[in-house]
């Protein structure tokens, strides 16, 4: 039986939430958020990191070219994530190199966010949502892991609807990510988000279980 007790009594338990592209993890995170759970969206945070971290911007442009930059009055103010994605998702060495630089920065950003939530929130746990949580080893810093899965064809259709990207590009990204089978090996909880399943009921059930397994004997729950 997994020991769900959090590593530090001063910090709220961390639930890692992951799943392949288009699986529905942001939708699941949104439901949990509406129940009062603080959610750290690693992808959204990474986006704003480029705006906030000048060193990171300069490194990306030096390494992957000026076309990856967004400029204002000649100043590099952000990174064009689409241009960057076009480069790194067709070159696994480049992707690995980018990840090796970006992930530690995102991890430190998470630690600061987590410390703040633990001070300010009475929630029973926080969620760390990331598409590549297991690939980066981030799941090892979580107290439990929930995986959202859906058949590949369903994920492809959803991702195309949301991103408006062509199917070949999405399939290429899928190939860079783990399979649902491998993700399940690291999961304590699985949400099966095939179209015919009732997602809301599953997420409410997941929340109940998470409150239960992470309930500290001496911490208030909302
Ligand atoms: P990505 O990795 O691309 O960010 P994601 O795993 O976060 O994807 P979502 O953004 O939650 O996935 O979902 C992708 C799309 O599928 C969204 O438009 C969402 O509204 C839709 N969707 C998610 N779950 C369902 C469902 N059960 N039924 C119908 N549509 C769904």
Coordinates of C-alpha atoms and ligand atoms in Angstrom, one line a residue:
X1 CA 0.0 0.0 0.0
X2 CA 1.4 3.4 -1.0
X3 CA 2.2 5.8 1.8
X4 CA 0.2 8.9 1.0
X5 CA 1.6 11.0 3.9
X6 CA 3.2 14.2 2.7
X7 CA 6.9 14.6 3.1
X8 CA 6.7 17.8 5.1
X9 CA 3.9 18.5 7.7
X10 CA 4.2 22.3 6.8
X11 CA 3.4 21.8 3.1
X12 CA 0.1 20.8 1.6
X13 CA 0.1 17.4 -0.1
X14 CA 0.8 17.6 -3.8
X15 CA -1.3 15.6 -6.3
X16 CA 0.3 15.3 -9.7
X17 CA -2.2 15.4 -12.6
X18 CA -1.1 14.3 -16.0
X19 CA -2.2 12.8 -19.2
X20 CA -1.5 12.9 -22.9
X21 CA -2.3 15.8 -25.2
X22 CA -6.1 16.2 -25.5
X23 CA -6.8 13.7 -22.7
X24 CA -8.7 16.3 -20.7
X25 CA -6.4 17.1 -17.8
X26 CA -7.1 20.8 -17.9
X27 CA -10.8 20.0 -17.8
X28 CA -10.3 17.8 -14.8
X29 CA -8.1 20.4 -13.1
X30 CA -10.8 23.0 -13.8
X31 CA -13.4 20.9 -12.0
X32 CA -11.1 20.4 -9.0
X33 CA -10.3 24.1 -9.0
X34 CA -14.1 24.8 -8.8
X35 CA -14.1 22.7 -5.6
X36 CA -11.5 25.1 -4.1
X37 CA -8.4 23.1 -4.9
X38 CA -5.4 25.3 -5.9
X39 CA -4.0 24.2 -9.3
X40 CA -0.6 24.9 -10.6
X41 CA -0.7 24.7 -14.4
X42 CA 2.9 23.9 -15.4
X43 CA 2.3 24.8 -19.1
X44 CA 0.7 28.1 -18.4
X45 CA 3.4 29.0 -15.8
X46 CA 6.1 28.0 -18.3
X47 CA 4.5 30.4 -20.8
X48 CA 4.7 33.3 -18.4
X49 CA 8.2 32.3 -17.4
X50 CA 9.5 33.3 -20.8
X51 CA 8.0 36.8 -20.2
X52 CA 9.4 37.0 -16.7
X53 CA 12.8 35.5 -17.2
X54 CA 15.1 37.4 -19.5
X55 CA 18.0 35.0 -19.2
X56 CA 15.8 32.2 -20.4
X57 CA 14.5 34.2 -23.4
X58 CA 18.1 35.0 -24.4
X59 CA 19.2 31.4 -24.1
X60 CA 16.3 30.2 -26.2
X61 CA 17.0 32.7 -29.0
X62 CA 20.7 32.0 -28.9
X63 CA 20.2 28.3 -29.1
X64 CA 17.2 28.0 -31.4
X65 CA 17.3 31.1 -33.5
X66 CA 15.9 34.6 -33.7
X67 CA 12.7 33.4 -35.3
X68 CA 11.8 32.0 -31.8
X69 CA 11.7 35.5 -30.3
X70 CA 8.9 38.1 -30.0
X71 CA 10.2 41.6 -30.3
X72 CA 9.0 45.1 -29.4
X73 CA 11.0 48.1 -30.6
X74 CA 13.9 45.7 -31.2
X75 CA 13.8 44.3 -27.7
X76 CA 13.3 40.6 -27.0
X77 CA 10.1 40.5 -24.9
X78 CA 8.8 37.0 -25.2
X79 CA 9.2 33.6 -26.9
X80 CA 7.1 32.6 -29.9
X81 CA 6.1 29.2 -28.5
X82 CA 4.6 28.0 -31.8
X83 CA 7.9 28.7 -33.7
X84 CA 9.8 27.0 -30.9
X85 CA 7.5 24.0 -30.9
X86 CA 7.9 23.6 -34.6
X87 CA 11.7 23.2 -34.0
X88 CA 11.8 21.1 -30.9
X89 CA 8.9 18.7 -31.7
X90 CA 10.6 17.6 -34.9
X91 CA 14.0 17.1 -33.2
X92 CA 14.1 15.0 -30.0
X93 CA 17.7 16.2 -29.1
X94 CA 16.6 19.8 -29.3
X95 CA 13.5 19.0 -27.2
X96 CA 15.7 17.3 -24.6
X97 CA 18.0 20.2 -24.5
X98 CA 15.2 22.7 -24.1
X99 CA 13.6 20.6 -21.4
X100 CA 16.8 20.3 -19.4
X101 CA 17.0 24.1 -19.2
X102 CA 13.3 24.9 -18.7
X103 CA 12.2 22.1 -16.3
X104 CA 14.4 23.1 -13.4
X105 CA 13.2 26.7 -13.7
X106 CA 9.5 25.5 -13.7
X107 CA 10.3 23.2 -10.8
X108 CA 11.7 26.1 -8.7
X109 CA 8.6 28.2 -9.7
X110 CA 6.4 25.3 -8.4
X111 CA 8.3 25.1 -5.1
X112 CA 7.7 28.9 -4.5
X113 CA 4.0 28.6 -5.5
X114 CA 3.6 25.5 -3.3
X115 CA 5.1 27.2 -0.2
X116 CA 2.8 30.2 -0.7
X117 CA -0.3 28.0 -1.1
X118 CA 0.7 26.0 2.0
X119 CA 0.8 29.2 4.0
X120 CA -2.4 30.7 2.6
X121 CA -4.8 27.9 1.8
X122 CA -6.8 25.5 3.9
X123 CA -7.4 23.2 0.9
X124 CA -6.8 19.5 1.7
X125 CA -4.3 19.2 -1.2
X126 CA -2.9 21.1 -4.2
X127 CA -2.7 19.9 -7.8
X128 CA 0.3 20.1 -10.0
X129 CA -0.9 19.7 -13.6
X130 CA 1.6 18.9 -16.3
X131 CA 1.5 17.2 -19.6
X132 CA 4.9 15.6 -19.1
X133 CA 5.0 15.2 -15.3
X134 CA 6.4 11.6 -15.5
X135 CA 8.7 12.3 -18.4
X136 CA 10.4 15.0 -16.3
X137 CA 10.5 13.0 -13.1
X138 CA 8.2 15.6 -11.5
X139 CA 5.9 12.8 -10.2
X140 CA 8.6 11.9 -7.7
X141 CA 8.0 15.2 -5.9
X142 CA 4.3 14.5 -5.7
X143 CA 2.5 12.7 -2.9
X144 CA 0.2 11.0 -5.3
X145 CA -0.4 10.9 -9.1
X146 CA -3.6 10.9 -11.0
X147 CA -3.6 10.1 -14.7
X148 CA -6.3 11.2 -17.2
X149 CA -6.6 8.8 -20.1
X150 CA -8.7 8.6 -23.3
X151 CA -8.4 6.6 -26.5
X152 CA -5.8 8.1 -28.9
X153 CA -8.4 8.8 -31.7
X154 CA -10.6 10.8 -29.1
X155 CA -7.5 12.7 -27.9
X156 CA -6.5 13.6 -31.4
X157 CA -10.0 14.9 -32.3
X158 CA -10.2 16.9 -29.1
X159 CA -6.7 18.4 -29.5
X160 CA -7.4 19.3 -33.1
X161 CA -10.6 21.1 -32.0
X162 CA -8.8 23.0 -29.3
X163 CA -5.4 23.8 -30.9
X164 CA -6.5 23.9 -34.5
X165 CA -3.2 22.2 -35.4
X166 CA -2.9 19.6 -38.1
X167 CA -3.2 15.9 -37.1
X168 CA 0.4 15.1 -38.2
X169 CA 1.8 17.7 -35.8
X170 CA -0.4 16.5 -32.9
X171 CA 0.6 12.9 -33.6
X172 CA 4.3 14.0 -33.6
X173 CA 3.8 15.5 -30.1
X174 CA 2.0 12.3 -29.0
X175 CA 5.0 10.3 -30.0
X176 CA 7.2 12.4 -27.8
X177 CA 5.0 11.7 -24.8
X178 CA 4.6 8.5 -22.8
X179 CA 1.9 6.0 -23.6
X180 CA -1.2 5.8 -21.4
X181 CA 0.0 2.3 -20.4
X182 CA 3.3 3.6 -19.1
X183 CA 1.6 6.6 -17.3
X184 CA -0.7 4.1 -15.6
X185 CA 2.3 2.3 -14.1
X186 CA 3.0 5.5 -12.1
X187 CA -0.6 6.4 -11.3
X188 CA -2.4 6.0 -7.9
X189 CA -5.7 7.1 -9.5
X190 CA -6.9 6.9 -13.1
X191 CA -9.7 9.0 -14.7
X192 CA -11.0 7.4 -17.8
X193 CA -12.1 10.3 -20.0
X194 CA -13.5 8.5 -23.0
X195 CA -16.5 10.3 -24.5
X196 CA -19.1 8.0 -23.2
X197 CA -17.9 8.2 -19.5
X198 CA -19.3 10.6 -17.0
X199 CA -16.3 12.8 -16.3
X200 CA -17.9 15.0 -13.6
X201 CA -18.9 12.0 -11.5
X202 CA -15.4 10.5 -11.8
X203 CA -13.7 13.7 -10.8
X204 CA -16.0 14.2 -7.8
X205 CA -15.2 10.6 -6.8
X206 CA -11.4 11.3 -7.3
X207 CA -11.7 14.4 -5.1
X208 CA -13.3 12.4 -2.3
X209 CA -10.6 9.8 -2.5
X210 CA -7.8 12.4 -2.5
X211 CA -9.3 14.2 0.5
X212 CA -9.5 10.8 2.2
X213 CA -5.9 9.6 1.5
X214 CA -4.3 13.0 2.1
X215 CA -6.4 13.9 5.2
X216 CA -3.9 14.8 7.9
X217 CA -4.9 13.9 11.3
X218 CA -4.3 17.5 12.5
X219 CA -5.1 19.6 9.4
X220 CA -8.5 21.3 8.7
X221 CA -10.3 20.3 5.5
X222 CA -12.7 22.8 3.9
Ligands
LIG1 P1 -3.5 19.5 -23.8 O1 -2.4 18.6 -23.3 O2 -3.6 19.7 -25.2 O3 -3.4 20.9 -23.0 P2 -5.6 18.5 -22.0 O4 -5.3 17.1 -21.7 O5 -5.4 19.6 -21.0 O6 -4.9 18.9 -23.4 P3 -8.3 19.6 -22.3 O7 -7.8 20.9 -22.7 O8 -8.9 19.5 -20.9 O9 -7.1 18.5 -22.5 O10 -9.3 19.0 -23.3 C1 -9.1 19.0 -24.7 C2 -10.4 19.4 -25.4 O11 -11.3 18.3 -25.2 C3 -11.1 20.6 -24.7 O12 -11.7 21.4 -25.8 C4 -12.2 20.0 -23.8 O13 -13.2 20.9 -23.7 C5 -12.5 18.8 -24.5 N1 -13.0 17.7 -23.6 C6 -12.3 17.2 -22.5 N2 -13.0 16.2 -22.0 C7 -14.1 16.0 -22.7 C8 -15.2 15.1 -22.6 N3 -15.3 14.2 -21.6 N4 -16.2 15.2 -23.5 C9 -16.1 16.1 -24.5 N5 -15.1 17.0 -24.7 C10 -14.1 17.0 -23.8

